Amino acid sequence: MKELIAAQRTYFLAGHTRPISDRKKILRKLHNLLMENESMLTEAIYKDFRKPSMLTVENELSLPYGEINNAIRNLKRWSRSRWRLTDLANFPARTRTNPVPYGVTLVIGPWNYPFMLSLVPMISALAAGNTVILKPSEVTSHSSAVLAELINSNFPKELIHVVEGGVGETTELLKLKFDKIFFTGSTQVGRIVMRAAAEQLPPVTLELGGKNPVIVMPDCNLKRTAQRIAWGKLHNNGQACVSPDHLYVHESIKEQLIQEIGKQIDRITGSDPKGSPLLPRMVNERNFDRVMGLIDPEKVVVGGSSDRSECYIEPTIMDRVSPDDPVMQEEIFGPLLPVLSYSNLEELVESLKLKEAPLVLYIFTRKRRLAERIMKEVASGGGMINEVVMHFINMNAPFGGVGASGMGNYHGRAGFIDFSHHKTIMIKPMWFELFLKYPPHRKIYLRIYRSVLGKSIKNFFR
Ligand code: NAD
């Protein structure tokens, strides 16, 4: 690994990743490689957790394709240096900021979208002119192997290389010197990554998890709300960082909403949810056992069946859940939806303010102003009003967590910015010198500093 990093650093320092035209060529090549090998990719992920091929193309590959096309279209504009206003004390200097690549970057991916969540940050890293060592999750071993096979045999290892492995390999990698680390995974491992990074001080982006609450107010469009929540919960079978984790429903509509979500689940899965071609399985027995351990059979009102030999859990709703129940102590990451009720919205909002910031806050209501006020008051990585999950695919806006759900943003231009250092450069001619810099420091100088020099030339003449 040391040799690999040294080879990438030499390659980077030689300037091979700098030309924009070469970056575009690499991205185009990656696009074609993925397209030509779609069937190999979809087969691998099906072996990992029976993710249907149509869904793989829809939510594992279409986003990387979109990211690549977006980057190719905009790279020149994103890479431009930007002129900044210069303060009067620096007259007649000029200032600009250049985005420059960090160098050798490490991208660590999770298992739940093994292609998309490895490829999208990698695309941003390459677009910004870095080299990449990609460490996909060992949990989805077939997907990891196919990524390694495709990428390592088609790109020089000095530019991109996939290193397969689990905790041991990642621990070793984290001891080495990277110029930037991008991690997607659990909050717990995020802490480990951050601790390891403290030794070398690379900038770190953490895309972590959390419990995403959904507030459902009594004035919502009940049927559409139920439809969207059911779809969002079953997306990847609940194994998504943006999955609606649990509901806070106004007590006056709770029974009705649960019934309606149950109906919508049936519509999505059909009469035989176990045989549904749309639902991937729990990824392994460990996760199966973990989610089953969160189910309180006495509180199940929809679903509840399971089959450990197939890592199958039926989409399940639990009612009368209290904040102290085990299901409310950790991110669920499975097809289980606990429902809590509320009667006083302000009390609910106050209690949410005291919790760890989730990755997303969802609110269903017709009162947009009220929802926007709550969005401002309750900390979360992002939010959606009257929808779930879908904001993730909007590559025109930054995506990321805050606090326990992460730090830093990516997607589209935000990803390019995240993988670039923004270097400010000031250029000053020699013909003018500011006498105030030099002793003796008279009292009048202080007055001039206070009244004039904190301003830019533009503001001074306003
Ligand atoms: P994870 O933290 O277990 O693993 C993520 C990566 O870290 C894997 O590559 C794994 O090999 C590595 N890893 C695991 N243990 C490690 C250790 N002790 N030391 C060093 N490396 C280690 O996460 P996961 O189970 O793969 O993914 C699920 C989690 O990721 C959920 O919490 C989910 O919310 C979160 N997630 C967040 C986002 C986001 O965009 N914010 C997206 C997807 C998933």
Short mmCIF file of C-alpha atoms and ligand atoms in Angstrom, two decimals:
data_model
loop_
_atom_site.label_atom_id
_atom_site.label_comp_id
_atom_site.label_asym_id
_atom_site.label_seq_id
_atom_site.Cartn_x
_atom_site.Cartn_y
_atom_site.Cartn_z
CA MET A 1 0.00 0.00 0.00
CA LYS A 2 2.90 2.30 0.81
CA GLU A 3 4.33 1.72 -2.66
CA LEU A 4 0.95 2.32 -4.24
CA ILE A 5 0.56 5.65 -2.46
CA ALA A 6 4.14 6.64 -3.36
CA ALA A 7 3.45 5.78 -7.02
CA GLN A 8 0.26 7.86 -7.00
CA ARG A 9 2.04 10.78 -5.34
CA THR A 10 4.83 10.73 -7.95
CA TYR A 11 2.21 10.62 -10.71
CA PHE A 12 0.30 13.52 -9.16
CA LEU A 13 3.39 15.64 -8.58
CA ALA A 14 4.46 15.10 -12.18
CA GLY A 15 1.28 16.99 -13.14
CA HIS A 16 -0.44 14.15 -15.02
CA THR A 17 -3.82 14.87 -13.42
CA ARG A 18 -3.74 18.62 -14.08
CA PRO A 19 -4.92 19.06 -17.68
CA ILE A 20 -8.71 19.47 -17.78
CA SER A 21 -8.87 17.67 -21.13
CA ASP A 22 -7.21 14.59 -19.61
CA ARG A 23 -9.58 14.60 -16.65
CA LYS A 24 -12.51 14.63 -19.06
CA LYS A 25 -11.01 11.72 -21.01
CA ILE A 26 -10.68 9.69 -17.81
CA LEU A 27 -14.29 10.41 -16.84
CA ARG A 28 -15.53 9.48 -20.31
CA LYS A 29 -13.57 6.25 -20.16
CA LEU A 30 -15.09 5.44 -16.77
CA HIS A 31 -18.58 6.16 -18.13
CA ASN A 32 -18.06 3.79 -21.06
CA LEU A 33 -16.53 1.13 -18.87
CA LEU A 34 -19.54 1.13 -16.55
CA MET A 35 -22.01 1.11 -19.43
CA GLU A 36 -20.28 -1.72 -21.24
CA ASN A 37 -20.18 -3.82 -18.08
CA GLU A 38 -23.62 -3.13 -16.68
CA SER A 39 -24.62 -6.79 -16.70
CA MET A 40 -21.49 -7.79 -14.79
CA LEU A 41 -22.19 -5.07 -12.23
CA THR A 42 -25.86 -5.94 -11.80
CA GLU A 43 -25.08 -9.66 -11.42
CA ALA A 44 -22.50 -8.97 -8.72
CA ILE A 45 -24.83 -6.87 -6.61
CA TYR A 46 -27.65 -9.42 -7.05
CA LYS A 47 -25.33 -12.05 -5.59
CA ASP A 48 -24.60 -9.75 -2.65
CA PHE A 49 -28.14 -8.98 -1.50
CA ARG A 50 -30.51 -9.83 -4.32
CA LYS A 51 -30.77 -6.28 -5.52
CA PRO A 52 -32.79 -6.42 -8.77
CA SER A 53 -30.89 -5.37 -11.88
CA MET A 54 -33.40 -2.70 -12.85
CA LEU A 55 -32.93 -1.00 -9.47
CA THR A 56 -29.16 -1.30 -9.77
CA VAL A 57 -29.21 0.61 -13.04
CA GLU A 58 -31.74 3.09 -11.65
CA ASN A 59 -30.11 3.96 -8.36
CA GLU A 60 -26.55 2.61 -8.43
CA LEU A 61 -25.43 3.55 -11.93
CA SER A 62 -27.60 6.38 -13.23
CA LEU A 63 -26.28 8.78 -10.59
CA PRO A 64 -22.60 8.12 -11.45
CA TYR A 65 -23.49 8.54 -15.16
CA GLY A 66 -25.17 11.86 -14.33
CA GLU A 67 -22.23 12.97 -12.18
CA ILE A 68 -19.77 12.17 -14.97
CA ASN A 69 -21.78 14.02 -17.61
CA ASN A 70 -22.27 16.99 -15.31
CA ALA A 71 -18.56 17.14 -14.50
CA ILE A 72 -17.54 16.88 -18.15
CA ARG A 73 -19.94 19.72 -19.06
CA ASN A 74 -18.87 22.04 -16.25
CA LEU A 75 -15.29 21.19 -15.43
CA LYS A 76 -13.80 24.15 -17.25
CA ARG A 77 -16.08 26.59 -15.43
CA TRP A 78 -15.58 24.95 -12.02
CA SER A 79 -11.79 25.01 -12.42
CA ARG A 80 -11.59 28.69 -13.27
CA SER A 81 -9.86 30.98 -10.79
CA ARG A 82 -12.16 33.60 -9.28
CA TRP A 83 -11.23 37.20 -8.66
CA ARG A 84 -11.93 38.51 -5.16
CA LEU A 85 -12.30 42.02 -3.82
CA THR A 86 -9.10 43.25 -2.22
CA ASP A 87 -9.06 45.35 0.96
CA LEU A 88 -7.83 48.93 0.86
CA ALA A 89 -4.79 48.18 3.02
CA ASN A 90 -3.52 46.02 0.17
CA PHE A 91 -4.09 48.59 -2.57
CA PRO A 92 -3.16 48.18 -5.47
CA ALA A 93 -2.98 44.40 -5.13
CA ARG A 94 -5.34 41.95 -6.81
CA THR A 95 -6.59 38.71 -5.28
CA ARG A 96 -7.87 35.51 -6.79
CA THR A 97 -8.74 32.03 -5.61
CA ASN A 98 -7.74 28.91 -7.53
CA PRO A 99 -9.21 25.46 -6.92
CA VAL A 100 -6.25 23.07 -6.77
CA PRO A 101 -6.36 19.28 -6.31
CA TYR A 102 -5.23 17.89 -2.96
CA GLY A 103 -3.19 14.98 -4.37
CA VAL A 104 -3.59 11.38 -3.29
CA THR A 105 -7.09 10.77 -1.95
CA LEU A 106 -8.66 7.85 -0.11
CA VAL A 107 -12.34 7.07 -0.71
CA ILE A 108 -13.89 4.53 1.68
CA GLY A 109 -17.31 3.22 0.67
CA PRO A 110 -20.16 1.48 2.52
CA TRP A 111 -22.02 -1.65 1.42
CA ASN A 112 -25.58 -0.35 1.04
CA TYR A 113 -25.08 1.25 -2.41
CA PRO A 114 -21.75 -0.41 -3.15
CA PHE A 115 -21.33 1.14 -6.62
CA MET A 116 -22.97 4.55 -6.33
CA LEU A 117 -21.45 5.55 -3.00
CA SER A 118 -17.97 4.51 -4.11
CA LEU A 119 -18.16 5.89 -7.63
CA VAL A 120 -19.75 9.31 -7.01
CA PRO A 121 -17.03 10.56 -4.61
CA MET A 122 -14.40 8.98 -6.85
CA ILE A 123 -15.76 10.90 -9.84
CA SER A 124 -15.58 14.18 -7.88
CA ALA A 125 -12.02 13.37 -6.81
CA LEU A 126 -10.93 12.67 -10.40
CA ALA A 127 -12.77 15.70 -11.77
CA ALA A 128 -10.91 17.88 -9.29
CA GLY A 129 -7.57 16.44 -10.49
CA ASN A 130 -6.68 14.01 -7.70
CA THR A 131 -5.56 10.42 -7.75
CA VAL A 132 -7.79 7.94 -5.92
CA ILE A 133 -7.42 4.85 -3.81
CA LEU A 134 -10.88 3.37 -3.46
CA LYS A 135 -11.70 0.96 -0.64
CA PRO A 136 -15.21 -0.46 -1.17
CA SER A 137 -16.99 -2.38 1.57
CA GLU A 138 -16.04 -6.01 2.10
CA VAL A 139 -19.63 -6.77 3.16
CA THR A 140 -20.81 -6.70 -0.47
CA SER A 141 -17.84 -8.76 -1.61
CA HIS A 142 -19.05 -9.52 -5.16
CA SER A 143 -19.63 -5.84 -5.88
CA SER A 144 -16.25 -4.94 -4.41
CA ALA A 145 -14.54 -7.62 -6.53
CA VAL A 146 -16.17 -6.48 -9.76
CA LEU A 147 -15.22 -2.85 -9.11
CA ALA A 148 -11.63 -3.93 -8.46
CA GLU A 149 -11.54 -6.06 -11.58
CA LEU A 150 -12.97 -3.39 -13.88
CA ILE A 151 -11.08 -0.40 -12.55
CA ASN A 152 -7.73 -2.02 -11.85
CA SER A 153 -7.51 -3.59 -15.27
CA ASN A 154 -8.55 -0.46 -17.16
CA PHE A 155 -6.80 2.42 -15.39
CA PRO A 156 -3.19 2.90 -14.35
CA LYS A 157 -2.76 2.18 -10.66
CA GLU A 158 -0.97 5.52 -10.32
CA LEU A 159 -4.30 7.23 -11.08
CA ILE A 160 -7.03 5.03 -9.59
CA HIS A 161 -6.72 1.79 -7.72
CA VAL A 162 -9.26 -0.29 -5.87
CA VAL A 163 -7.96 -1.87 -2.69
CA GLU A 164 -10.26 -4.58 -1.40
CA GLY A 165 -10.52 -5.52 2.24
CA GLY A 166 -12.21 -5.07 5.57
CA VAL A 167 -11.30 -3.60 8.93
CA GLY A 168 -7.67 -4.83 8.83
CA GLU A 169 -6.87 -3.39 5.41
CA THR A 170 -8.67 -0.11 6.13
CA THR A 171 -6.85 0.25 9.44
CA GLU A 172 -3.54 -0.17 7.60
CA LEU A 173 -4.55 2.31 4.90
CA LEU A 174 -5.54 4.87 7.51
CA LYS A 175 -2.04 4.79 9.01
CA LEU A 176 -0.60 6.08 5.73
CA LYS A 177 -0.35 9.63 4.48
CA PHE A 178 -3.23 10.75 2.27
CA ASP A 179 -3.91 14.31 1.15
CA LYS A 180 -7.68 13.90 1.57
CA ILE A 181 -9.99 11.26 3.01
CA PHE A 182 -13.65 10.82 2.02
CA PHE A 183 -15.53 8.32 4.16
CA THR A 184 -19.12 7.08 3.84
CA GLY A 185 -20.38 4.76 6.54
CA SER A 186 -21.57 4.56 10.11
CA THR A 187 -21.05 7.27 12.70
CA GLN A 188 -19.14 4.78 14.84
CA VAL A 189 -16.54 4.03 12.13
CA GLY A 190 -16.54 7.71 11.15
CA ARG A 191 -15.07 8.42 14.58
CA ILE A 192 -12.34 5.82 13.97
CA VAL A 193 -11.51 7.42 10.63
CA MET A 194 -11.38 10.89 12.18
CA ARG A 195 -9.12 9.69 14.99
CA ALA A 196 -6.74 8.04 12.51
CA ALA A 197 -6.74 11.13 10.29
CA ALA A 198 -5.67 13.30 13.23
CA GLU A 199 -2.15 11.84 12.86
CA GLN A 200 -1.59 13.17 9.31
CA LEU A 201 -4.21 15.95 9.24
CA PRO A 202 -5.68 15.44 5.77
CA PRO A 203 -9.02 17.19 5.26
CA VAL A 204 -11.76 14.66 6.00
CA THR A 205 -15.30 14.42 4.68
CA LEU A 206 -17.59 12.16 6.66
CA GLU A 207 -20.91 11.03 5.17
CA LEU A 208 -22.50 9.23 8.09
CA GLY A 209 -25.85 7.86 9.22
CA GLY A 210 -28.42 8.61 11.87
CA LYS A 211 -32.10 8.32 12.63
CA ASN A 212 -34.10 10.38 10.14
CA PRO A 213 -37.40 11.48 11.69
CA VAL A 214 -40.57 12.12 9.73
CA ILE A 215 -43.08 14.57 11.21
CA VAL A 216 -46.58 14.06 9.84
CA MET A 217 -48.99 16.89 10.63
CA PRO A 218 -52.79 16.47 10.66
CA ASP A 219 -53.33 18.73 7.64
CA CYS A 220 -51.16 16.66 5.27
CA ASN A 221 -52.42 14.98 2.13
CA LEU A 222 -52.75 11.63 3.87
CA LYS A 223 -52.85 9.27 0.92
CA ARG A 224 -49.91 10.85 -0.89
CA THR A 225 -47.96 11.08 2.38
CA ALA A 226 -48.49 7.36 3.04
CA GLN A 227 -47.52 6.52 -0.53
CA ARG A 228 -44.26 8.47 -0.34
CA ILE A 229 -43.30 7.19 3.11
CA ALA A 230 -43.97 3.56 2.11
CA TRP A 231 -41.93 3.94 -1.07
CA GLY A 232 -39.09 5.69 0.79
CA LYS A 233 -38.97 3.05 3.52
CA LEU A 234 -38.83 0.21 0.99
CA HIS A 235 -36.18 1.88 -1.15
CA ASN A 236 -33.24 -0.56 -0.94
CA ASN A 237 -35.45 -2.27 1.67
CA GLY A 238 -34.79 0.45 4.24
CA GLN A 239 -31.03 0.09 3.90
CA ALA A 240 -30.37 3.69 2.93
CA CYS A 241 -28.78 6.54 4.84
CA VAL A 242 -31.68 8.81 3.81
CA SER A 243 -34.35 6.26 4.68
CA PRO A 244 -37.27 7.60 6.77
CA ASP A 245 -36.29 5.97 10.06
CA HIS A 246 -39.35 6.59 12.26
CA LEU A 247 -42.57 8.61 12.23
CA TYR A 248 -43.97 11.24 14.58
CA VAL A 249 -47.64 11.37 13.58
CA HIS A 250 -50.27 13.66 15.03
CA GLU A 251 -52.49 11.47 17.22
CA SER A 252 -55.65 12.48 15.32
CA ILE A 253 -54.52 10.79 12.07
CA LYS A 254 -52.24 8.04 13.32
CA GLU A 255 -54.59 5.04 12.85
CA GLN A 256 -55.60 6.22 9.41
CA LEU A 257 -52.01 6.84 8.31
CA ILE A 258 -50.80 3.44 9.50
CA GLN A 259 -53.62 1.75 7.60
CA GLU A 260 -52.84 3.72 4.47
CA ILE A 261 -49.07 3.02 4.67
CA GLY A 262 -49.93 -0.68 5.08
CA LYS A 263 -52.02 -0.52 1.88
CA GLN A 264 -49.26 1.30 0.01
CA ILE A 265 -46.70 -1.30 1.12
CA ASP A 266 -48.99 -4.01 -0.26
CA ARG A 267 -49.26 -2.15 -3.54
CA ILE A 268 -45.47 -1.99 -3.84
CA THR A 269 -44.63 -5.53 -2.74
CA GLY A 270 -47.73 -7.35 -4.04
CA SER A 271 -49.51 -10.12 -2.16
CA ASP A 272 -46.28 -12.10 -1.70
CA PRO A 273 -43.70 -9.63 -0.34
CA LYS A 274 -41.09 -12.37 0.10
CA GLY A 275 -41.27 -13.13 -3.60
CA SER A 276 -41.33 -9.48 -4.63
CA PRO A 277 -38.74 -8.84 -7.34
CA LEU A 278 -38.39 -5.27 -6.10
CA LEU A 279 -37.08 -5.88 -2.59
CA PRO A 280 -33.44 -6.66 -1.96
CA ARG A 281 -32.63 -8.81 1.08
CA MET A 282 -31.00 -7.79 4.36
CA VAL A 283 -27.33 -7.82 3.45
CA ASN A 284 -26.25 -10.52 5.93
CA GLU A 285 -27.30 -12.49 9.00
CA ARG A 286 -25.66 -10.01 11.35
CA ASN A 287 -27.87 -7.20 10.03
CA PHE A 288 -30.88 -9.53 9.91
CA ASP A 289 -30.40 -10.40 13.60
CA ARG A 290 -29.80 -6.76 14.51
CA VAL A 291 -33.05 -5.55 12.91
CA MET A 292 -35.04 -8.51 14.23
CA GLY A 293 -33.76 -7.61 17.70
CA LEU A 294 -35.42 -4.19 17.33
CA ILE A 295 -38.88 -5.64 16.64
CA ASP A 296 -41.25 -5.84 19.60
CA PRO A 297 -43.86 -8.45 18.43
CA GLU A 298 -46.50 -6.92 20.70
CA LYS A 299 -46.28 -3.62 18.88
CA VAL A 300 -46.34 -4.99 15.31
CA VAL A 301 -49.43 -3.85 13.40
CA VAL A 302 -48.32 -4.59 9.82
CA GLY A 303 -46.04 -7.38 8.60
CA GLY A 304 -43.71 -9.01 11.09
CA SER A 305 -42.75 -12.29 9.40
CA SER A 306 -39.16 -13.23 8.59
CA ASP A 307 -36.91 -16.00 7.29
CA ARG A 308 -33.34 -16.03 8.57
CA SER A 309 -32.17 -18.61 6.00
CA GLU A 310 -32.94 -16.02 3.29
CA CYS A 311 -32.13 -12.88 5.31
CA TYR A 312 -35.71 -11.83 4.67
CA ILE A 313 -37.73 -9.49 6.87
CA GLU A 314 -41.24 -8.56 5.81
CA PRO A 315 -41.92 -4.79 5.69
CA THR A 316 -43.11 -4.17 9.24
CA ILE A 317 -44.84 -1.30 11.05
CA MET A 318 -44.74 -0.96 14.84
CA ASP A 319 -47.31 1.20 16.63
CA ARG A 320 -47.35 2.68 20.16
CA VAL A 321 -43.58 3.00 20.14
CA SER A 322 -42.01 5.02 22.94
CA PRO A 323 -38.72 6.97 22.79
CA ASP A 324 -37.19 4.46 25.23
CA ASP A 325 -37.81 1.38 23.07
CA PRO A 326 -34.71 -0.36 21.62
CA VAL A 327 -35.89 0.54 18.08
CA MET A 328 -35.43 4.22 18.97
CA GLN A 329 -31.84 3.81 20.22
CA GLU A 330 -30.06 3.14 16.89
CA GLU A 331 -30.38 3.67 13.14
CA ILE A 332 -32.76 0.94 11.91
CA PHE A 333 -31.37 0.30 8.40
CA GLY A 334 -34.06 -2.21 7.45
CA PRO A 335 -37.75 -2.52 6.46
CA LEU A 336 -39.07 -1.64 9.90
CA LEU A 337 -41.09 1.50 10.57
CA PRO A 338 -41.82 2.52 14.16
CA VAL A 339 -44.66 5.00 14.70
CA LEU A 340 -44.75 7.45 17.59
CA SER A 341 -47.59 9.90 18.10
CA TYR A 342 -47.55 13.51 19.22
CA SER A 343 -50.20 15.96 20.33
CA ASN A 344 -48.18 19.14 20.82
CA LEU A 345 -45.98 20.10 17.87
CA GLU A 346 -43.91 22.66 19.78
CA GLU A 347 -43.02 20.06 22.44
CA LEU A 348 -42.01 17.63 19.71
CA VAL A 349 -39.83 20.26 18.03
CA GLU A 350 -38.16 21.11 21.35
CA SER A 351 -37.36 17.43 21.94
CA LEU A 352 -35.94 17.04 18.41
CA LYS A 353 -33.65 20.02 18.96
CA LEU A 354 -31.97 18.11 21.79
CA LYS A 355 -31.28 14.96 19.74
CA GLU A 356 -28.23 14.15 17.60
CA ALA A 357 -28.58 15.84 14.21
CA PRO A 358 -29.96 13.34 11.66
CA LEU A 359 -28.88 13.26 8.02
CA VAL A 360 -32.36 14.37 6.92
CA LEU A 361 -35.49 15.74 8.54
CA TYR A 362 -38.76 15.04 6.76
CA ILE A 363 -41.97 17.01 7.32
CA PHE A 364 -45.39 16.39 5.75
CA THR A 365 -47.81 19.30 5.94
CA ARG A 366 -49.59 21.86 3.80
CA LYS A 367 -48.26 24.64 6.06
CA ARG A 368 -45.06 25.42 4.25
CA ARG A 369 -44.02 28.35 6.42
CA LEU A 370 -44.37 26.31 9.58
CA ALA A 371 -42.39 23.47 8.05
CA GLU A 372 -39.64 25.87 6.95
CA ARG A 373 -39.47 27.33 10.45
CA ILE A 374 -38.99 23.85 11.93
CA MET A 375 -36.35 23.11 9.29
CA LYS A 376 -34.43 26.19 10.47
CA GLU A 377 -34.76 25.36 14.16
CA VAL A 378 -33.97 21.63 14.18
CA ALA A 379 -30.42 20.72 13.15
CA SER A 380 -30.10 18.13 10.36
CA GLY A 381 -27.86 17.53 7.33
CA GLY A 382 -30.71 18.35 4.97
CA GLY A 383 -34.48 18.30 4.84
CA MET A 384 -37.47 17.63 2.66
CA ILE A 385 -40.99 19.00 2.90
CA ASN A 386 -43.67 16.59 1.62
CA GLU A 387 -41.24 14.06 0.14
CA VAL A 388 -38.58 11.57 1.23
CA VAL A 389 -35.25 10.29 -0.19
CA MET A 390 -35.47 12.03 -3.58
CA HIS A 391 -33.33 15.06 -2.68
CA PHE A 392 -30.32 12.74 -2.74
CA ILE A 393 -30.38 12.58 -6.52
CA ASN A 394 -30.35 16.33 -7.10
CA MET A 395 -26.75 16.87 -8.07
CA ASN A 396 -27.21 20.63 -8.30
CA ALA A 397 -27.29 20.99 -4.52
CA PRO A 398 -24.75 19.98 -1.88
CA PHE A 399 -25.50 16.81 0.06
CA GLY A 400 -24.04 16.05 3.49
CA GLY A 401 -24.59 15.64 7.19
CA VAL A 402 -23.92 17.77 10.22
CA GLY A 403 -22.79 16.80 13.71
CA ALA A 404 -23.27 13.07 14.24
CA SER A 405 -24.48 12.61 10.65
CA GLY A 406 -21.25 13.90 9.14
CA MET A 407 -19.28 16.85 7.87
CA GLY A 408 -18.63 18.21 4.40
CA ASN A 409 -20.78 18.05 1.27
CA TYR A 410 -20.63 16.51 -2.17
CA HIS A 411 -22.64 15.94 -5.39
CA GLY A 412 -21.96 17.91 -8.56
CA ARG A 413 -20.04 21.10 -8.02
CA ALA A 414 -20.08 20.59 -4.23
CA GLY A 415 -18.09 17.39 -4.79
CA PHE A 416 -15.56 19.23 -6.96
CA ILE A 417 -15.23 21.90 -4.25
CA ASP A 418 -14.87 19.25 -1.54
CA PHE A 419 -11.98 17.57 -3.37
CA SER A 420 -10.18 20.87 -4.09
CA HIS A 421 -8.12 23.15 -1.95
CA HIS A 422 -9.17 26.75 -2.55
CA LYS A 423 -5.92 28.58 -2.76
CA THR A 424 -5.96 32.35 -2.46
CA ILE A 425 -3.20 34.19 -4.23
CA MET A 426 -2.50 37.92 -3.93
CA ILE A 427 -0.43 39.76 -6.53
CA LYS A 428 0.99 43.15 -5.61
CA PRO A 429 2.89 45.60 -7.78
CA MET A 430 6.02 47.30 -6.46
CA TRP A 431 5.22 50.91 -7.33
CA PHE A 432 3.21 51.73 -4.17
CA GLU A 433 4.09 51.19 -0.51
CA LEU A 434 1.79 51.66 2.48
CA PHE A 435 3.72 53.85 4.90
CA LEU A 436 1.40 52.86 7.80
CA LYS A 437 3.00 49.39 7.93
CA TYR A 438 6.25 50.77 9.25
CA PRO A 439 7.25 52.38 12.57
CA PRO A 440 6.90 54.75 14.21
CA HIS A 441 3.27 53.72 14.89
CA ARG A 442 1.59 57.05 15.57
CA LYS A 443 -1.87 57.39 17.11
CA ILE A 444 -3.26 58.88 13.91
CA TYR A 445 -2.33 55.66 12.09
CA LEU A 446 -4.70 53.71 14.34
CA ARG A 447 -7.52 56.09 13.46
CA ILE A 448 -6.79 55.65 9.76
CA TYR A 449 -6.73 51.87 10.16
CA ARG A 450 -10.08 51.93 12.00
CA SER A 451 -11.90 54.27 9.64
CA VAL A 452 -10.46 53.37 6.27
CA LEU A 453 -8.41 50.24 5.99
CA GLY A 454 -10.91 47.57 7.05
CA LYS A 455 -12.83 48.38 3.87
CA SER A 456 -12.41 47.31 0.29
CA ILE A 457 -11.92 50.03 -2.30
CA LYS A 458 -15.42 49.42 -3.64
CA ASN A 459 -17.04 49.97 -0.22
CA PHE A 460 -14.83 52.95 0.56
CA PHE A 461 -16.15 54.97 -2.36
CA ARG A 462 -19.77 53.97 -1.78
P1 NAD B 1 -19.50 0.89 8.16
O1 NAD B 1 -19.13 2.11 8.90
O2 NAD B 1 -19.62 -0.38 8.89
O3 NAD B 1 -18.43 0.61 7.00
C1 NAD B 1 -18.04 1.60 6.08
C2 NAD B 1 -16.62 1.32 5.59
O4 NAD B 1 -15.75 1.36 6.69
C3 NAD B 1 -16.45 -0.05 4.94
O5 NAD B 1 -15.64 0.10 3.79
C4 NAD B 1 -15.74 -0.88 5.99
O6 NAD B 1 -14.86 -1.82 5.44
C5 NAD B 1 -14.97 0.18 6.76
N1 NAD B 1 -14.81 -0.17 8.18
C6 NAD B 1 -15.70 -0.83 8.95
N2 NAD B 1 -15.22 -0.94 10.21
C7 NAD B 1 -14.02 -0.32 10.22
C8 NAD B 1 -13.04 -0.10 11.23
N3 NAD B 1 -13.20 -0.55 12.48
N4 NAD B 1 -11.91 0.58 10.89
C9 NAD B 1 -11.75 1.03 9.64
N5 NAD B 1 -12.64 0.83 8.65
C10 NAD B 1 -13.76 0.17 8.93
O7 NAD B 1 -20.85 1.24 7.38
P2 NAD B 1 -21.74 0.30 6.48
O8 NAD B 1 -22.40 -0.72 7.35
O9 NAD B 1 -20.97 -0.18 5.30
O10 NAD B 1 -22.83 1.34 5.94
C11 NAD B 1 -23.96 1.66 6.66
C12 NAD B 1 -23.80 3.00 7.36
O11 NAD B 1 -23.38 3.99 6.46
C13 NAD B 1 -25.13 3.50 7.91
O12 NAD B 1 -24.91 4.10 9.15
C14 NAD B 1 -25.57 4.54 6.90
O13 NAD B 1 -26.44 5.50 7.38
C15 NAD B 1 -24.24 5.12 6.51
N6 NAD B 1 -24.34 5.72 5.19
C16 NAD B 1 -24.24 7.08 5.06
C17 NAD B 1 -24.39 7.66 3.81
C18 NAD B 1 -24.32 9.15 3.61
O14 NAD B 1 -24.30 9.58 2.48
N7 NAD B 1 -24.30 9.96 4.66
C19 NAD B 1 -24.62 6.86 2.70
C20 NAD B 1 -24.71 5.50 2.88
C21 NAD B 1 -24.56 4.92 4.11
#
